[in-house]
Amino acid sequence: MTAPATEAVQARGIEKSYGEWPVLWNLDLSVPWGQTLVLFGANGAGKTTLLRILATHVRPDEGSIAVAGHNLRTRPDEVRRRIGVVGHRSLLYDDMTCRENLVYYARLFGLKDHKPRVDEVLEKVGLSNRADHRVRTLSNGMQKRAAIARAILHQPDVLLLDEPEGGLDLESVSILGTLLAEWTDAGRSVIMTTHDLDLGLSWGHQAGVLRGGKVHLQDNNDSSGITGSNIRQAVAEALKGC
Ligand code: ATP
């Protein structure tokens, strides 16, 4: 892991509009090391836009972002090395096999002796027996698993996951939950979006609702942690008004 900056991700004053349409407005965000922030929000609230900004795929109009202490605007390559992204598109080459894709990305990330790591991530996502199948011949859920393998390949400090459970069967969801728990136990961080309240609250250390262009953290003021019924109610209430 990278020598820790104070926070894994820190964003200040993020603004993003599409034309005249403001999506994110003076948004602040702070994710500590070793934690998962789960973002909820109505369709169109801006969750994907925020993740795409953090992933360096979309430029914010205003604001500053640091990932593992690296300024996203001035050091985008440093940031890209430290993030793993699972979005709505897999970022895999359809005509290449899973293994060929992972080897390609391992080289891109400059991983030395990448063969064992490629085997390891294929095993982690349960795709060892499909390693040499072309991506386009895999089911949606398998393609999602391959995308997760690509995202974790270089052991990035921060995982950015947009509805990662989408299309996964129950067993794969459970594998992903275990993987994310190990990820944060190792001191790394995760920002993920989901529409599944129960799943999000069971995986997250912090819950936020994206609403009116900002992230509203749902604090829990008793000792029950994020799974306490009061935080579930707070998130559900915040979502109702969206
Ligand atoms: P969902 O829950 O449906 O996935 P979301 O919270 O992820 O929604 P975004 O995809 O970030 O929402 O979209 C936020 C707003 O920005 C929407 O109004 C959307 O139409 C708009 N938007 C997103 N991308 C673009 C784009 N490339 N050009 C124009 N408008 C866009």
Short mmCIF file of C-alpha atoms and ligand atoms in Angstrom, two decimals:
data_model
loop_
_atom_site.label_atom_id
_atom_site.label_comp_id
_atom_site.label_asym_id
_atom_site.label_seq_id
_atom_site.Cartn_x
_atom_site.Cartn_y
_atom_site.Cartn_z
CA MET A 1 0.00 0.00 0.00
CA THR A 2 0.92 3.63 -0.52
CA ALA A 3 2.15 5.50 2.57
CA PRO A 4 -1.12 6.75 3.97
CA ALA A 5 -2.17 10.34 3.44
CA THR A 6 -4.55 11.57 6.13
CA GLU A 7 -7.60 10.34 4.23
CA ALA A 8 -7.89 7.84 1.40
CA VAL A 9 -10.12 10.22 -0.56
CA GLN A 10 -10.75 13.86 0.09
CA ALA A 11 -12.92 16.03 -2.16
CA ARG A 12 -13.72 19.67 -1.55
CA GLY A 13 -16.17 21.94 -3.33
CA ILE A 14 -16.85 19.65 -6.29
CA GLU A 15 -19.18 21.12 -8.88
CA LYS A 16 -20.32 19.52 -12.11
CA SER A 17 -23.01 20.61 -14.53
CA TYR A 18 -24.06 19.16 -17.86
CA GLY A 19 -24.96 22.25 -19.87
CA GLU A 20 -27.25 24.29 -17.66
CA TRP A 21 -28.07 21.24 -15.55
CA PRO A 22 -26.23 21.22 -12.20
CA VAL A 23 -25.56 17.67 -10.97
CA LEU A 24 -23.00 18.12 -8.18
CA TRP A 25 -22.92 21.30 -6.20
CA ASN A 26 -20.24 22.29 -3.66
CA LEU A 27 -19.86 18.63 -2.74
CA ASP A 28 -17.44 17.62 0.03
CA LEU A 29 -16.41 14.05 0.68
CA SER A 30 -13.95 12.41 2.96
CA VAL A 31 -13.26 8.68 3.17
CA PRO A 32 -10.88 7.39 5.85
CA TRP A 33 -8.45 4.55 5.27
CA GLY A 34 -9.86 1.12 5.97
CA GLN A 35 -13.46 2.14 5.40
CA THR A 36 -16.21 1.62 2.85
CA LEU A 37 -18.45 4.56 2.05
CA VAL A 38 -21.75 3.41 0.57
CA LEU A 39 -23.57 6.01 -1.49
CA PHE A 40 -27.31 5.87 -1.97
CA GLY A 41 -29.42 8.22 -4.04
CA ALA A 42 -32.31 8.45 -6.45
CA ASN A 43 -31.88 7.80 -10.17
CA GLY A 44 -30.09 10.78 -11.63
CA ALA A 45 -28.83 12.07 -8.26
CA GLY A 46 -25.26 12.08 -9.57
CA LYS A 47 -23.70 8.96 -8.03
CA THR A 48 -22.17 7.72 -11.29
CA THR A 49 -21.03 11.23 -12.15
CA LEU A 50 -19.23 11.49 -8.81
CA LEU A 51 -17.55 8.09 -9.23
CA ARG A 52 -16.54 8.96 -12.80
CA ILE A 53 -14.97 12.19 -11.55
CA LEU A 54 -13.05 10.29 -8.86
CA ALA A 55 -12.01 7.76 -11.52
CA THR A 56 -10.56 10.61 -13.66
CA HIS A 57 -13.04 9.83 -16.47
CA VAL A 58 -14.95 13.10 -16.13
CA ARG A 59 -13.54 16.50 -15.21
CA PRO A 60 -15.25 18.46 -12.46
CA ASP A 61 -15.99 22.11 -13.21
CA GLU A 62 -14.74 23.18 -9.77
CA GLY A 63 -13.19 21.75 -6.67
CA SER A 64 -10.20 19.75 -5.54
CA ILE A 65 -9.75 16.02 -5.03
CA ALA A 66 -6.95 14.03 -3.46
CA VAL A 67 -6.71 10.26 -3.66
CA ALA A 68 -4.09 8.74 -1.35
CA GLY A 69 -2.74 12.27 -1.05
CA HIS A 70 -2.35 12.76 -4.82
CA ASN A 71 -4.04 15.71 -6.43
CA LEU A 72 -6.37 14.41 -9.13
CA ARG A 73 -6.08 17.51 -11.29
CA THR A 74 -2.29 17.73 -11.32
CA ARG A 75 -1.34 14.04 -10.86
CA PRO A 76 -4.04 12.03 -12.67
CA ASP A 77 -1.61 9.20 -13.54
CA GLU A 78 -0.67 8.76 -9.88
CA VAL A 79 -4.35 8.68 -8.99
CA ARG A 80 -5.12 6.10 -11.73
CA ARG A 81 -2.46 3.77 -10.33
CA ARG A 82 -4.12 3.91 -6.92
CA ILE A 83 -7.71 3.30 -7.90
CA GLY A 84 -9.60 0.28 -9.17
CA VAL A 85 -12.85 0.98 -10.97
CA VAL A 86 -15.94 -1.11 -11.65
CA GLY A 87 -18.48 0.92 -13.58
CA HIS A 88 -21.42 0.16 -15.82
CA ARG A 89 -19.03 -0.75 -18.62
CA SER A 90 -16.53 -3.53 -17.95
CA LEU A 91 -13.50 -1.83 -19.60
CA LEU A 92 -12.57 -5.27 -20.93
CA TYR A 93 -11.84 -6.17 -24.54
CA ASP A 94 -14.64 -8.44 -25.76
CA ASP A 95 -12.53 -10.36 -28.27
CA MET A 96 -9.79 -11.16 -25.78
CA THR A 97 -10.03 -13.88 -23.14
CA CYS A 98 -10.29 -13.04 -19.44
CA ARG A 99 -6.66 -13.97 -18.94
CA GLU A 100 -5.47 -11.95 -21.96
CA ASN A 101 -7.36 -8.92 -20.65
CA LEU A 102 -5.83 -9.26 -17.21
CA VAL A 103 -2.33 -9.78 -18.58
CA TYR A 104 -2.80 -6.69 -20.73
CA TYR A 105 -3.88 -4.58 -17.74
CA ALA A 106 -1.15 -6.09 -15.52
CA ARG A 107 1.44 -4.91 -18.07
CA LEU A 108 -0.25 -1.52 -18.27
CA PHE A 109 0.00 -1.22 -14.48
CA GLY A 110 3.64 -2.33 -14.64
CA LEU A 111 3.09 -5.40 -12.45
CA LYS A 112 6.19 -7.54 -12.25
CA ASP A 113 5.80 -11.30 -12.38
CA HIS A 114 2.10 -10.87 -13.08
CA LYS A 115 1.18 -14.48 -13.89
CA PRO A 116 0.53 -15.64 -10.30
CA ARG A 117 -1.42 -12.45 -9.57
CA VAL A 118 -3.61 -12.97 -12.65
CA ASP A 119 -4.31 -16.55 -11.54
CA GLU A 120 -5.03 -15.34 -8.01
CA VAL A 121 -7.62 -12.73 -9.02
CA LEU A 122 -9.31 -15.14 -11.45
CA GLU A 123 -9.61 -17.60 -8.59
CA LYS A 124 -10.90 -14.89 -6.22
CA VAL A 125 -13.81 -14.08 -8.51
CA GLY A 126 -14.48 -17.72 -9.38
CA LEU A 127 -13.44 -17.48 -13.03
CA SER A 128 -10.47 -19.87 -13.14
CA ASN A 129 -12.41 -22.32 -15.29
CA ARG A 130 -13.36 -19.53 -17.74
CA ALA A 131 -9.93 -17.89 -17.84
CA ASP A 132 -9.35 -18.76 -21.47
CA HIS A 133 -12.82 -17.91 -22.75
CA ARG A 134 -13.38 -14.74 -24.74
CA VAL A 135 -15.12 -12.06 -22.70
CA ARG A 136 -17.97 -11.72 -25.18
CA THR A 137 -18.89 -15.38 -24.67
CA LEU A 138 -19.38 -14.93 -20.91
CA SER A 139 -22.68 -14.22 -19.17
CA ASN A 140 -23.35 -10.71 -17.79
CA GLY A 141 -22.60 -11.79 -14.24
CA MET A 142 -19.34 -13.44 -15.33
CA GLN A 143 -18.34 -10.28 -17.21
CA LYS A 144 -19.03 -8.29 -14.03
CA ARG A 145 -16.81 -10.71 -12.09
CA ALA A 146 -14.08 -10.29 -14.71
CA ALA A 147 -14.41 -6.50 -14.35
CA ILE A 148 -13.96 -6.87 -10.58
CA ALA A 149 -10.86 -9.01 -11.19
CA ARG A 150 -9.46 -6.24 -13.40
CA ALA A 151 -10.20 -3.60 -10.78
CA ILE A 152 -8.39 -5.41 -7.95
CA LEU A 153 -5.50 -6.74 -10.05
CA HIS A 154 -2.96 -4.04 -9.10
CA GLN A 155 -4.12 -3.91 -5.45
CA PRO A 156 -5.16 -0.28 -5.61
CA ASP A 157 -5.61 1.80 -2.47
CA VAL A 158 -9.18 2.74 -3.32
CA LEU A 159 -11.92 0.79 -5.09
CA LEU A 160 -14.64 2.78 -6.85
CA LEU A 161 -17.62 0.53 -7.49
CA ASP A 162 -20.81 1.60 -9.24
CA GLU A 163 -23.61 -0.81 -8.30
CA PRO A 164 -21.10 -3.69 -8.15
CA GLU A 165 -23.70 -6.25 -7.12
CA GLY A 166 -25.75 -5.65 -10.31
CA GLY A 167 -26.10 -8.86 -12.31
CA LEU A 168 -24.29 -11.00 -9.75
CA ASP A 169 -25.83 -14.21 -8.43
CA LEU A 170 -26.14 -14.75 -4.67
CA GLU A 171 -22.88 -16.63 -4.36
CA SER A 172 -20.98 -13.96 -6.29
CA VAL A 173 -22.50 -11.22 -4.13
CA SER A 174 -21.28 -13.09 -1.07
CA ILE A 175 -17.78 -13.51 -2.60
CA LEU A 176 -17.71 -9.77 -3.35
CA GLY A 177 -18.80 -8.93 0.21
CA THR A 178 -15.95 -11.05 1.60
CA LEU A 179 -13.49 -9.49 -0.81
CA LEU A 180 -14.50 -5.97 0.22
CA ALA A 181 -14.28 -6.83 3.92
CA GLU A 182 -10.74 -8.15 3.38
CA TRP A 183 -9.96 -5.03 1.37
CA THR A 184 -10.84 -2.64 4.17
CA ASP A 185 -9.35 -4.93 6.86
CA ALA A 186 -6.07 -4.50 4.98
CA GLY A 187 -6.43 -0.72 5.43
CA ARG A 188 -7.65 0.06 1.91
CA SER A 189 -10.82 1.96 1.13
CA VAL A 190 -13.93 1.59 -0.99
CA ILE A 191 -16.54 3.96 -2.35
CA MET A 192 -19.53 2.18 -3.79
CA THR A 193 -23.02 3.00 -4.94
CA THR A 194 -26.04 0.77 -4.63
CA HIS A 195 -29.82 0.89 -4.60
CA ASP A 196 -29.89 -2.10 -2.25
CA LEU A 197 -30.30 -0.60 1.21
CA ASP A 198 -29.75 -3.79 3.20
CA LEU A 199 -26.73 -4.86 1.20
CA GLY A 200 -25.19 -1.38 1.30
CA LEU A 201 -25.64 -1.04 5.04
CA SER A 202 -24.20 -4.49 5.65
CA TRP A 203 -21.08 -3.73 3.58
CA GLY A 204 -20.47 -0.09 4.49
CA HIS A 205 -18.75 1.63 7.40
CA GLN A 206 -20.33 4.94 6.42
CA ALA A 207 -23.58 5.60 4.59
CA GLY A 208 -24.17 8.71 2.51
CA VAL A 209 -27.14 9.91 0.52
CA LEU A 210 -26.42 11.96 -2.60
CA ARG A 211 -29.12 14.54 -2.80
CA GLY A 212 -29.27 18.12 -4.09
CA GLY A 213 -25.77 17.72 -5.49
CA LYS A 214 -24.18 16.91 -2.11
CA VAL A 215 -23.34 13.86 -0.03
CA HIS A 216 -25.29 13.83 3.22
CA LEU A 217 -23.60 11.43 5.63
CA GLN A 218 -26.06 9.56 7.78
CA ASP A 219 -24.58 9.60 11.25
CA ASN A 220 -25.39 7.04 13.81
CA ASN A 221 -25.47 8.40 17.29
CA ASP A 222 -25.65 5.14 19.16
CA SER A 223 -23.17 2.27 19.35
CA SER A 224 -24.99 -0.06 16.96
CA GLY A 225 -22.83 0.95 13.98
CA ILE A 226 -24.10 1.29 10.44
CA THR A 227 -26.36 -1.74 10.76
CA GLY A 228 -28.44 -0.12 13.52
CA SER A 229 -32.10 0.35 12.71
CA ASN A 230 -31.92 4.12 13.23
CA ILE A 231 -29.42 4.59 10.39
CA ARG A 232 -31.54 2.41 8.10
CA GLN A 233 -34.47 4.63 8.90
CA ALA A 234 -32.38 7.80 8.38
CA VAL A 235 -31.21 6.64 4.93
CA ALA A 236 -34.72 5.55 3.96
CA GLU A 237 -36.10 8.94 5.08
CA ALA A 238 -33.40 10.83 3.17
CA LEU A 239 -34.18 8.82 0.06
CA LYS A 240 -37.91 9.42 0.34
CA GLY A 241 -37.47 13.13 -0.24
CA CYS A 242 -35.34 12.61 -3.38
P1 ATP B 1 -28.74 6.07 -11.36
O1 ATP B 1 -29.17 5.74 -9.96
O2 ATP B 1 -29.89 6.09 -12.32
O3 ATP B 1 -27.59 5.25 -11.86
P2 ATP B 1 -26.99 8.37 -10.83
O4 ATP B 1 -27.21 8.89 -9.46
O5 ATP B 1 -25.80 7.51 -11.03
O6 ATP B 1 -28.30 7.63 -11.33
P3 ATP B 1 -25.86 10.02 -12.93
O7 ATP B 1 -25.73 8.94 -13.94
O8 ATP B 1 -24.65 10.52 -12.28
O9 ATP B 1 -26.94 9.62 -11.80
O10 ATP B 1 -26.60 11.24 -13.64
C1 ATP B 1 -26.82 12.47 -12.98
C2 ATP B 1 -27.45 13.45 -13.95
O11 ATP B 1 -26.49 13.82 -14.91
C3 ATP B 1 -28.65 12.89 -14.72
O12 ATP B 1 -29.60 13.93 -14.85
C4 ATP B 1 -28.07 12.53 -16.06
O13 ATP B 1 -29.02 12.63 -17.07
C5 ATP B 1 -26.98 13.58 -16.22
N1 ATP B 1 -25.86 13.11 -17.05
C6 ATP B 1 -25.01 12.11 -16.73
N2 ATP B 1 -24.07 11.97 -17.69
C7 ATP B 1 -24.36 12.89 -18.64
C8 ATP B 1 -23.75 13.26 -19.87
N3 ATP B 1 -22.65 12.64 -20.32
N4 ATP B 1 -24.30 14.28 -20.57
C9 ATP B 1 -25.39 14.94 -20.12
N5 ATP B 1 -26.00 14.65 -18.94
C10 ATP B 1 -25.50 13.65 -18.22
#
